[in-house]
Coordinates of C-alpha atoms and ligand atoms in Angstrom, one line a residue:
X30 CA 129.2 95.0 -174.5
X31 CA 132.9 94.3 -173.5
X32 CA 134.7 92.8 -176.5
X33 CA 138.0 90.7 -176.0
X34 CA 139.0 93.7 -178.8
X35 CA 138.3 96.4 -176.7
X36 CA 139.8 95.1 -173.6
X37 CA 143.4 94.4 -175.3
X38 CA 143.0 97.7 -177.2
X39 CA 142.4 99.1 -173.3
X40 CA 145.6 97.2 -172.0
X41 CA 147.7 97.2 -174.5
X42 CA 148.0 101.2 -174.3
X43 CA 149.9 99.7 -170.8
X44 CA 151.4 97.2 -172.3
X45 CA 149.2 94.9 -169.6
X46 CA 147.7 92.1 -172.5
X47 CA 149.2 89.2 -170.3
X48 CA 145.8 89.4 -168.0
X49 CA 144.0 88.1 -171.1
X50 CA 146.3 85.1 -171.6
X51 CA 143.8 82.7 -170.5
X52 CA 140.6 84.3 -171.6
X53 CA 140.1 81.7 -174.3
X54 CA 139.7 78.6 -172.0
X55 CA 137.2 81.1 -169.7
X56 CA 133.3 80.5 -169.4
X57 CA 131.0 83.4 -169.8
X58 CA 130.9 84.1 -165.8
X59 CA 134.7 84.2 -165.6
X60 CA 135.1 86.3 -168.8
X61 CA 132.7 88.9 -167.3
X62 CA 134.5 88.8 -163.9
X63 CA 138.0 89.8 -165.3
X64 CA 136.7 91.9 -167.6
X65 CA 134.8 93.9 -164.9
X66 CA 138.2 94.2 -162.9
X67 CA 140.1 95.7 -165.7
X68 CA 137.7 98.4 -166.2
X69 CA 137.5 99.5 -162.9
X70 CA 141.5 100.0 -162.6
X71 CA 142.7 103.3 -163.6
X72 CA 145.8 102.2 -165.5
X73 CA 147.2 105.4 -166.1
X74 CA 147.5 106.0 -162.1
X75 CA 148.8 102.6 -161.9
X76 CA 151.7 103.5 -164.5
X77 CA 152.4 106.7 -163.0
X78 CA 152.6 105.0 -159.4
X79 CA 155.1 102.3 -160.9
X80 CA 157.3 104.9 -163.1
X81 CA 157.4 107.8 -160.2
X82 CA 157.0 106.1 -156.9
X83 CA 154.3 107.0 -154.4
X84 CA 152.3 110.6 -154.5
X85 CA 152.8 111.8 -151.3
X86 CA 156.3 114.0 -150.3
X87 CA 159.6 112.0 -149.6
X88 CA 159.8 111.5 -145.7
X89 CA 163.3 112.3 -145.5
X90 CA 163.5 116.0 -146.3
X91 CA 160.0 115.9 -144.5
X92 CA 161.1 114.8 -141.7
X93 CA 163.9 117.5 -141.7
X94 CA 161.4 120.0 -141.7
X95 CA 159.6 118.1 -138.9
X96 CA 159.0 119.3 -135.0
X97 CA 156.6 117.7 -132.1
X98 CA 153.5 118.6 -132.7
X99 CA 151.7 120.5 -129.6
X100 CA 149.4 118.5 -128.2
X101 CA 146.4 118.8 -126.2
X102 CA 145.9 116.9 -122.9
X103 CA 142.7 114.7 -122.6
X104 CA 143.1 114.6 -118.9
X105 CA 143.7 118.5 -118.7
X106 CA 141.6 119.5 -116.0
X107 CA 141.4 123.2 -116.5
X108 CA 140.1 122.3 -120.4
X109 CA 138.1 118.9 -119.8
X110 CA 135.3 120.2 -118.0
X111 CA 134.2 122.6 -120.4
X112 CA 135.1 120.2 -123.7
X113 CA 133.2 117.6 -121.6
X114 CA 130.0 119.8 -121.7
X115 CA 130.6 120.7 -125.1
X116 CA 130.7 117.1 -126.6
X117 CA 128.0 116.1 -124.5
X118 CA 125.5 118.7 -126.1
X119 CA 126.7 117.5 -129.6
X120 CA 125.8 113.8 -128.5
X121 CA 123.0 115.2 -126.7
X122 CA 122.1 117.3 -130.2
X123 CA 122.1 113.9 -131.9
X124 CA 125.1 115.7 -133.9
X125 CA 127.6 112.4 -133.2
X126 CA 128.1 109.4 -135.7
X127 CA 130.9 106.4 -135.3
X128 CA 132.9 105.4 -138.3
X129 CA 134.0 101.9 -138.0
X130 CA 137.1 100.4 -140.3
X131 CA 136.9 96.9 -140.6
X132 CA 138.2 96.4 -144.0
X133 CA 141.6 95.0 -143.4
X134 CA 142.7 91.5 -143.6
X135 CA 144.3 91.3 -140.7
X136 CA 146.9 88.5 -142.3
X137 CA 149.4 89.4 -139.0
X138 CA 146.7 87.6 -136.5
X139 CA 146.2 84.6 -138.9
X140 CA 142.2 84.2 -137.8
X141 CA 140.4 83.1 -141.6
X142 CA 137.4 85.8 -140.5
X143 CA 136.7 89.1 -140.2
X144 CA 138.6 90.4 -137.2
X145 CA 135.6 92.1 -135.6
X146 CA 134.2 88.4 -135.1
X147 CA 137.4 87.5 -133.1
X148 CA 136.4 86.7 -129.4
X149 CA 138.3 88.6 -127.1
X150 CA 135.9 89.4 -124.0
X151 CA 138.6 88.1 -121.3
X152 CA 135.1 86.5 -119.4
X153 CA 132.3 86.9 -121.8
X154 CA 134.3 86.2 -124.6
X155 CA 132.2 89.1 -126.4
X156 CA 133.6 89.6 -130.4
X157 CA 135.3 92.9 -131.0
X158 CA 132.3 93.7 -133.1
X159 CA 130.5 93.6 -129.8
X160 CA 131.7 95.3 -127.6
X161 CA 132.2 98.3 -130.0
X162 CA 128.4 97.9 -130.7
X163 CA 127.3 98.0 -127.0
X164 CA 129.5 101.2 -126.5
X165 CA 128.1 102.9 -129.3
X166 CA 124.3 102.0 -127.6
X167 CA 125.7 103.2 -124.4
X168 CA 126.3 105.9 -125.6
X169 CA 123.0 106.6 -127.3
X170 CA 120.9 105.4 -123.9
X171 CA 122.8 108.1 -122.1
X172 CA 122.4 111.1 -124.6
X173 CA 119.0 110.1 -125.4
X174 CA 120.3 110.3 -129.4
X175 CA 121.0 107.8 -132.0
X176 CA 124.4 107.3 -132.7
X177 CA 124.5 106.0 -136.3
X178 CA 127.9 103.7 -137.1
X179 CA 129.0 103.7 -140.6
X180 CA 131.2 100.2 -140.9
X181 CA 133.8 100.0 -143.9
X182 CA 133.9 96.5 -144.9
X183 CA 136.4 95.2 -148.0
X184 CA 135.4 93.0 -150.7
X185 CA 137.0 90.1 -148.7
X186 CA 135.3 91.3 -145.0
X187 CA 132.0 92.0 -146.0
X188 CA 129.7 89.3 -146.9
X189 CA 130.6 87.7 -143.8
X190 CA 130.5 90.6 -141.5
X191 CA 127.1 91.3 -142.7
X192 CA 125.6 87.7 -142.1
X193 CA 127.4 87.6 -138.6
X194 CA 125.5 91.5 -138.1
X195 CA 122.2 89.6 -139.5
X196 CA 122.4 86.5 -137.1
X197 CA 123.3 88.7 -133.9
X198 CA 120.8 91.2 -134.8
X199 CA 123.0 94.0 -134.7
X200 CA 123.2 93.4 -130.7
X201 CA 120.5 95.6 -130.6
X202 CA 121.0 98.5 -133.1
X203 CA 118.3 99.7 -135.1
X204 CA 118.5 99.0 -138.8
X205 CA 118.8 102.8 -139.9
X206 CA 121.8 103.3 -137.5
X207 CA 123.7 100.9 -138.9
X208 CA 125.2 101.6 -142.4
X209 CA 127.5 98.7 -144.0
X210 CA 129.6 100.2 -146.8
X211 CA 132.3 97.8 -148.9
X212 CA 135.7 100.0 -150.1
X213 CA 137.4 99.7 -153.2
X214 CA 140.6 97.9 -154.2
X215 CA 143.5 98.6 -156.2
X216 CA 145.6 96.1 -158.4
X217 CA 149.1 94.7 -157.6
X218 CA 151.8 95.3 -159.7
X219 CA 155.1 92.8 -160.1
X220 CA 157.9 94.8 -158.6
X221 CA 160.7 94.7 -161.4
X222 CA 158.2 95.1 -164.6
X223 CA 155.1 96.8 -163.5
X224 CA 153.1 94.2 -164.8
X225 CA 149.5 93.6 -162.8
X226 CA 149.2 90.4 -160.9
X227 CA 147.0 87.4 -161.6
X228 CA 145.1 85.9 -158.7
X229 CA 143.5 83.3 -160.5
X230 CA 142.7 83.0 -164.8
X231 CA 139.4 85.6 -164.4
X232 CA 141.1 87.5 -161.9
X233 CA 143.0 90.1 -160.8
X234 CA 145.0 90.3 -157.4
X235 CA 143.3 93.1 -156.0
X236 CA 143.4 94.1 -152.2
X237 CA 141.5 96.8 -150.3
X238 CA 142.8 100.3 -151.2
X239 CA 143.6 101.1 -147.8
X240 CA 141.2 103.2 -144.8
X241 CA 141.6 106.2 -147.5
X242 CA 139.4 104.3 -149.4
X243 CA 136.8 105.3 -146.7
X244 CA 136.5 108.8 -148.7
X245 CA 135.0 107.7 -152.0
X246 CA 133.4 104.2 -150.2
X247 CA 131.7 106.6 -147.8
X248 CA 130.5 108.9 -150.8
X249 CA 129.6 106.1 -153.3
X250 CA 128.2 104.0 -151.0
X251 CA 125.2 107.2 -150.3
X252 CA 126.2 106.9 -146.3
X253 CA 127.5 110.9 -146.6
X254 CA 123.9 111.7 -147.8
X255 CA 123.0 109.3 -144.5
X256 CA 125.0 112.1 -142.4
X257 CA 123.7 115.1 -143.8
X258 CA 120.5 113.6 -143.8
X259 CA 120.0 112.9 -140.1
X260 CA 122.4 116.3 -139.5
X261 CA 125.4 114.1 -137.9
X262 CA 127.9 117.0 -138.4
X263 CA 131.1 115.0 -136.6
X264 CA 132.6 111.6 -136.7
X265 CA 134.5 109.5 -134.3
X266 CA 136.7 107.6 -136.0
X267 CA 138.1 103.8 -134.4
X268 CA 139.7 101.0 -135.7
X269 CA 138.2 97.0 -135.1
X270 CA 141.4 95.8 -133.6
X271 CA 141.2 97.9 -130.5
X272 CA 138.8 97.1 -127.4
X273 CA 140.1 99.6 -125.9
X274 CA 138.8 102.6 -127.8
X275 CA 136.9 104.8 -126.0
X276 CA 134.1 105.3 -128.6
X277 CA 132.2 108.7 -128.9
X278 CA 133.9 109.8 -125.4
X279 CA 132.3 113.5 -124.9
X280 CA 135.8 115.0 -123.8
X281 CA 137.3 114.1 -126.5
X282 CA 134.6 115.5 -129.3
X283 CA 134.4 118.6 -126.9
X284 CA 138.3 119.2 -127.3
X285 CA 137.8 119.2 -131.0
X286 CA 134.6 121.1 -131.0
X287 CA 136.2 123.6 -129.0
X288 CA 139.2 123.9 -131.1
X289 CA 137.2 124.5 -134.0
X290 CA 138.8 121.5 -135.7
X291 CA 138.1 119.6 -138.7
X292 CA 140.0 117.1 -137.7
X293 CA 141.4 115.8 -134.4
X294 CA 143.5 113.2 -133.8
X295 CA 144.6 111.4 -130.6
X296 CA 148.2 110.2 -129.5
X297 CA 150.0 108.5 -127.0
X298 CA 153.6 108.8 -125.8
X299 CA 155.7 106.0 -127.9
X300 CA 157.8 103.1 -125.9
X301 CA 160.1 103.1 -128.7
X302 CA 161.6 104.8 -131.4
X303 CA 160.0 102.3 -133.8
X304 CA 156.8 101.6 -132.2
X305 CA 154.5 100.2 -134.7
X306 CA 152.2 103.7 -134.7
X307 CA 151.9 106.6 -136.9
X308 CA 153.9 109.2 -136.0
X309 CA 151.9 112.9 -135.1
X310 CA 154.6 116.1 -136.1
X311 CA 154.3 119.0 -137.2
X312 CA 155.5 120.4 -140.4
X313 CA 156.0 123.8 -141.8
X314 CA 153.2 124.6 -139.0
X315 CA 151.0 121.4 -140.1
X316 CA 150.1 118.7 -138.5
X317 CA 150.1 115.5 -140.2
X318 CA 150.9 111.4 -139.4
X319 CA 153.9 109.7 -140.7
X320 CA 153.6 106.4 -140.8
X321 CA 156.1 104.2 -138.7
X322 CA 157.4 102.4 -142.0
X323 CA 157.9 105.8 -143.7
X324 CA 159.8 107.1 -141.0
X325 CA 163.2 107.6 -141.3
X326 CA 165.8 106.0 -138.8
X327 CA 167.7 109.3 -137.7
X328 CA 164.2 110.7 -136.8
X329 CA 162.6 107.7 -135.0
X330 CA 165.6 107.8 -132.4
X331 CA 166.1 111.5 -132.5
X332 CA 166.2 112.6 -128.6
X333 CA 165.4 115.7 -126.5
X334 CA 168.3 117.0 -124.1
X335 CA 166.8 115.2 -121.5
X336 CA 166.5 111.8 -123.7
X337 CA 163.1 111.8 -124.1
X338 CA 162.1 110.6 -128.0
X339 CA 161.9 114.1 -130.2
X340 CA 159.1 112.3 -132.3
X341 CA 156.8 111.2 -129.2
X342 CA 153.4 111.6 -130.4
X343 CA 152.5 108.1 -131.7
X344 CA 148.8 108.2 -133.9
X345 CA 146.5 105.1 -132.0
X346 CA 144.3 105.9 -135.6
X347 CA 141.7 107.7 -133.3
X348 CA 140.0 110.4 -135.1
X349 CA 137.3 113.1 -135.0
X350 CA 136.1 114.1 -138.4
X351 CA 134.1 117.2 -139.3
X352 CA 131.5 115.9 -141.7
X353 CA 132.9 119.4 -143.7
X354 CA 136.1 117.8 -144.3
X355 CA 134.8 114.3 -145.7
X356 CA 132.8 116.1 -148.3
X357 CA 135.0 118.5 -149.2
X358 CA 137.7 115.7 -149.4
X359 CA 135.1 113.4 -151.5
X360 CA 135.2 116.3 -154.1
X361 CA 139.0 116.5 -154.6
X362 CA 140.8 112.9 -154.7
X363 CA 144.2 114.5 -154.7
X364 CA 143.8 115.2 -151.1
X365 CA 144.7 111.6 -150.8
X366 CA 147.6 110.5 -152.5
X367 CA 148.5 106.9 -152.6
X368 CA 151.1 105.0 -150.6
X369 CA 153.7 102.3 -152.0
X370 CA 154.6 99.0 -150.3
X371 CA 156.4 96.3 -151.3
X372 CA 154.7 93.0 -150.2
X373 CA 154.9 89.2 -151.2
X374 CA 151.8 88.3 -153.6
X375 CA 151.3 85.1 -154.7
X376 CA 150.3 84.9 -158.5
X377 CA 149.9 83.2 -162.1
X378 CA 152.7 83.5 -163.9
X379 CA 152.4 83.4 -168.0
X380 CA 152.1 79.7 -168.2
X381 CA 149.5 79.1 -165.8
X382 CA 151.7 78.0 -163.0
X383 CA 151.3 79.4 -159.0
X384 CA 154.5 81.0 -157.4
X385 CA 154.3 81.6 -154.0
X386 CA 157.6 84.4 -153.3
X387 CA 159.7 83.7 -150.8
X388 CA 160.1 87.4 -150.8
X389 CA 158.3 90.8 -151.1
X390 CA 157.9 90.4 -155.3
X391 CA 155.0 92.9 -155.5
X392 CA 153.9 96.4 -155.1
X393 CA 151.0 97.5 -153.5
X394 CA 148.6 101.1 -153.6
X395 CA 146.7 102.7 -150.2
X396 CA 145.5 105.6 -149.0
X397 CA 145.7 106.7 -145.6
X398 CA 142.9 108.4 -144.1
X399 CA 145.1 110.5 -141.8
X400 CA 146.7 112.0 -144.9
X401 CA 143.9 114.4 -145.1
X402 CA 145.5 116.7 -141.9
X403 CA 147.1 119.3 -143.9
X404 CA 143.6 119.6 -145.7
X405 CA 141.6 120.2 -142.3
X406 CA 141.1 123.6 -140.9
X407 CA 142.5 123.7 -137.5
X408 CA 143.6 120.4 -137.1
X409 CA 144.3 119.3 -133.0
X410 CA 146.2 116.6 -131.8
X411 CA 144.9 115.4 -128.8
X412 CA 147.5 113.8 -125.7
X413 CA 145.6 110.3 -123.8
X414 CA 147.1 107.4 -121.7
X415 CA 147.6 104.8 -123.9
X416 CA 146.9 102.2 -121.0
X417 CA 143.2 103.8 -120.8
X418 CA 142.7 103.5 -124.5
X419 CA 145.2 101.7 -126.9
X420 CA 145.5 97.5 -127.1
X421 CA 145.4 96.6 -130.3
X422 CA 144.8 93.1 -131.6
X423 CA 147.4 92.5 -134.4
X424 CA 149.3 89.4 -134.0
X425 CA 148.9 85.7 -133.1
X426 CA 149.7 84.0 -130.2
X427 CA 153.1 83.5 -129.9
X428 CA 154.2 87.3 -130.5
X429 CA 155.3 89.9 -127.8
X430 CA 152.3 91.7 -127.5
X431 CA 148.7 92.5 -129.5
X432 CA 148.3 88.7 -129.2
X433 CA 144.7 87.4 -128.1
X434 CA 146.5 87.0 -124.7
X435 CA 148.0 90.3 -124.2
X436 CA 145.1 91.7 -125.3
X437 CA 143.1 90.0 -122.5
X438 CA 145.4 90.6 -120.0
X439 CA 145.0 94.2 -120.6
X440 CA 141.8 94.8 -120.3
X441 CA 141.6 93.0 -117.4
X442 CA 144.2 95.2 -116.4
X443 CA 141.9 98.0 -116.9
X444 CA 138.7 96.5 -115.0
X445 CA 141.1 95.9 -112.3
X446 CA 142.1 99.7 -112.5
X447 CA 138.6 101.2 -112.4
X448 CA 137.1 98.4 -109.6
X449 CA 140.0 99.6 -107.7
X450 CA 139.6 103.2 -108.2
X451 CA 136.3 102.8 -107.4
X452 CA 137.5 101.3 -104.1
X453 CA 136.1 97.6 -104.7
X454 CA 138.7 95.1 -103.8
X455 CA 139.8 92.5 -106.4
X456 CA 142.0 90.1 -106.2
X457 CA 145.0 90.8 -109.2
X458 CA 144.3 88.0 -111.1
X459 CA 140.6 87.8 -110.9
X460 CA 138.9 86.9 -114.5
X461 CA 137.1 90.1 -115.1
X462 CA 135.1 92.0 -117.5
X463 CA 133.2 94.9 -117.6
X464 CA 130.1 95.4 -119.8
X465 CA 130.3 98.7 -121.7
X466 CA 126.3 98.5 -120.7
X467 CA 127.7 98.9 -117.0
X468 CA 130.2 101.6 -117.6
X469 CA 132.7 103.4 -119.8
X470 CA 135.2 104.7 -117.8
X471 CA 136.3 104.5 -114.4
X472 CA 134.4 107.9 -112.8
X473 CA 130.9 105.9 -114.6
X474 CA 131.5 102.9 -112.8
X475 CA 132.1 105.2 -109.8
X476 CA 129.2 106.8 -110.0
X477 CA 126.9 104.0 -110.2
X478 CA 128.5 101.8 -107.1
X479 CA 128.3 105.1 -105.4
X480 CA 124.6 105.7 -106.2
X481 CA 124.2 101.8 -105.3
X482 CA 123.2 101.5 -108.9
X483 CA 126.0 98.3 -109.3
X484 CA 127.2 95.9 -106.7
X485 CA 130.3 93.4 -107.1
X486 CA 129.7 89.6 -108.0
X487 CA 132.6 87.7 -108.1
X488 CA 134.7 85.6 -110.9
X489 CA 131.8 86.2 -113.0
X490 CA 130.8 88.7 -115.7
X491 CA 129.6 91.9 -114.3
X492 CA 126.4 92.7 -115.4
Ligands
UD2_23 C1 147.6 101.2 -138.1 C2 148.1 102.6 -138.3 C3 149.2 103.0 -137.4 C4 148.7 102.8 -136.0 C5 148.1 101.5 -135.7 C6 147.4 101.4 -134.4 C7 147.9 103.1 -140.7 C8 148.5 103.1 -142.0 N1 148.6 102.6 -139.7 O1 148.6 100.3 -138.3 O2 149.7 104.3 -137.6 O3 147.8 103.9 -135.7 O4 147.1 101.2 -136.7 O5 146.8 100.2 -134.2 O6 146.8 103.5 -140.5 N2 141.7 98.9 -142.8 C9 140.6 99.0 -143.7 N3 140.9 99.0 -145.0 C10 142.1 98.8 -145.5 C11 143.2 98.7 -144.6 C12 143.0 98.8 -143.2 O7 139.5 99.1 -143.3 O8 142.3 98.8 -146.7 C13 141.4 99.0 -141.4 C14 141.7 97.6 -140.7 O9 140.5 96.8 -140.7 C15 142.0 98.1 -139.3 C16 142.7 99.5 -139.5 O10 142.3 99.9 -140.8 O11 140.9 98.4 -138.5 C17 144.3 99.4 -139.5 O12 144.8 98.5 -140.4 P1 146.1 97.7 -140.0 O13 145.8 96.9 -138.8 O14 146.6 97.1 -141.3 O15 147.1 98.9 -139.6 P2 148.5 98.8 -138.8 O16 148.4 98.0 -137.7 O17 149.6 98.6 -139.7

């Protein structure tokens, strides 16, 4: 059993006994809680983070290092049909899983739930959660083949993401293709001493350890046995924010199936130098993502000759993963090393009192999932439109874009495109939505007016 001795003996070594100032006015629940959370930190990573800043390489000389990474073309006619057949025998095969990250807090867009239950179907008002749920069974009616999804929830997502999954009955997904797995968290330190944070008197401030966490969660959690048990060899990777995201697309597992890869990942051209995406280079021959807060200034508006950005490939955090890479990468954490931000956190301070920063007071640990590149054997990056498949929901009304609104508008932007294409006349503004259970993509939505399979209704969901 945990003794108050053995838990300041445990701190002390870090000079960390100030988490235990309140323990004697604690009841037996809230003694067990905090104790809990100290044992599960790794205190030594947690000094070495403080004294020697992050793990990973400085960006800078990086980034001298740096070149655009060569990029393959989704659209590429010459190479699409053939990774098109390819990745539709792998679905076919019953080879193809999703993995879902839903574990972020989304603080930017201000909504007090999991973002996945944020309506954003511009007509149906569908949830996020939805429509990536009805793509994913698309999918599996057309190749015959489940399609398990493996959903990351945090300790502050996943309670309620699993009662909103209960009470829609997974829109339709069988139990055993849905696997729920919660991440782990790292502390927050105080910025100037290094000393961990106080939430409340039993507890620490812990956040999610960022979509690297995904690695050990997935491990831990028994949802890699899952894969190898039901022989899903490769993994498309999405974020929740994006309705957009063309889930399990064939082309795109074919182009990294073809490659060989253990890990492809899929860009778009930037707007800007600091567009808020990760940016795709390549290093010393390696491809890798550096994030857009870790990239420095002189690279972000580097130019070519002809003025176009040098650093062009921005990351839309759309991935294939081998399944050969997550286990090998679940077997070596160093593959991952952990990032550094400096954030405001709202704590206890010694005498009990709340202090709410005005500015960033805190540091705070994550992994990045893309950092595993330089660990994959013949890693791709892979070119697309970002109007076909990037709109992320970030912010809340009010802002520029990846508001509700500008969300809406775009993918009404995008059933416009493919009515259109399809050579249906709609008016511009029409409120429209397209079901994924009607079509994926344009050339499906094609096919089935063509074949009489579909016909237009009007100011109403399509069907
Ligand atoms: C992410 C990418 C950025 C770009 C952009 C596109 C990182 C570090 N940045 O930026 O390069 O591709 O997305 O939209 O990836 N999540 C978890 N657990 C965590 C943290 C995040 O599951 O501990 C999930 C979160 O639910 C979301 C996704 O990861 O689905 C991205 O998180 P974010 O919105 O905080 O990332 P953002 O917008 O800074």
């Amino acid at each position: 059993m945990t003794t108050r001795e053995s838990l300041i003996a445990r701190l002390a070594a870090h000079r960390q006994q100030h988490v235990l100032a309140f323990w004697d006015a604690l009841d037996a629940a809230g003694r067990a809680r905090l104790a809990a959370q100290i044992e599960s930190i790794d205190l030594d990573t947690i000094d070495r983070l403080y004294r020697n800043g992050p793990d990973h390489e400085d960006f800078g000389p990086l980034m001298a290092r740096a070149e655009p990474p060569p990029a393959v073309r989704l659209a590429d006619a010459e190479r699409s049909e053939g990774a098109l057949r390819a990745g539709a025998a792998a679905l076919s095969a019953g080879r193809v899983g999703a993995l879902l990250v839903a574990g972020g807090q989304g603080s930017r867009l201000g909504f007090p739930h999991p973002k996945g239950m944020y309506p954003i179907g511009p007509v149906s008002d569908r949830t996020l959660f939805q429509i990536h749920f009805e793509k994913v069974l698309a999918i599996r009616a057309r190749y015959g083949q489940p399609v398990p999804i493996y959903l990351m929830t945090s300790p502050s997502t996943h309670a309620e993401t699993v009662a909103f999954l209960d009470r829609h009955r997974r829109f339709g997904l069988p139990e055993d293709e849905l696997i729920l797995f919660c991440q782990g968290t790292m502390p927050a330190v105080d910025a100037r001493t290094g000393r961990l944070l106080l939430k409340d008197r039993d507890q620490l401030f812990l956040s999610p350890d960022g979509h690297g966490g995904i690695v050990s969660a997935l491990e831990a959690s028994g949802a890699l046995d899952h894969m190898r048990g039901r022989g899903i060899e490769q993994l498309f990777y999405f974020q929740v924010d994006n309705p957009l995201v063309p889930v399990c697309d064939p082309t795109l597992i074919g182009h990294h199936l073809l490659a060989n890869s253990e890990l492809s990942t899929v860009v778009v051209a930037k707007t800007s130098p600091h567009d808020r995406v990760g940016n795709a280079v390549l290093v010393d021959g390696v491809v890798r993502i550096v994030e857009y807060i870790d990239l420095p200034d002189a690279a972000a508006r580097a130019r070519e000759p002809d003025g176009a950005l040098k650093f062009w490939a921005g990351s839309v955090a759309i991935h294939v993963f081998a399944r050969s890479l997550l286990e090998r990468a679940a077997g070596n954490h160093q593959l991952l090393p952990l990032h550094v931000s400096k954030k405001k956190v709202p704590y206890l301070d010694d005498s009990g009192r709340r202090i709410e920063p005005a500015d960033p007071n805190a540091l705070k640990f994550e992994r990045f999932v893309f950092d595993l590149l330089p660990a994959a054997e013949n890693a791709i990056v892979i070119e697309a439109q970002r109007r076909q498949i990037f709109a992320p929901l970030k912010n809340a009304s009010g802002a520029a874009t990846d508001t509700p609104e500008w969300v809406r508008a775009q993918m009404r932007r995008q059933y416009h495109e493919w009515l259109t294409a399809a050579g249906v006349a709609v008016d511009a503004d029409a409120a429209i939505e397209i079901s994924p259970w009607t079509a994926l993509s344009a050339e499906e939505l094609q096919e089935k007016i063509e074949r009489g399979q579909w016909c237009v209704g009007s100011g109403t969901e399509l069907p």
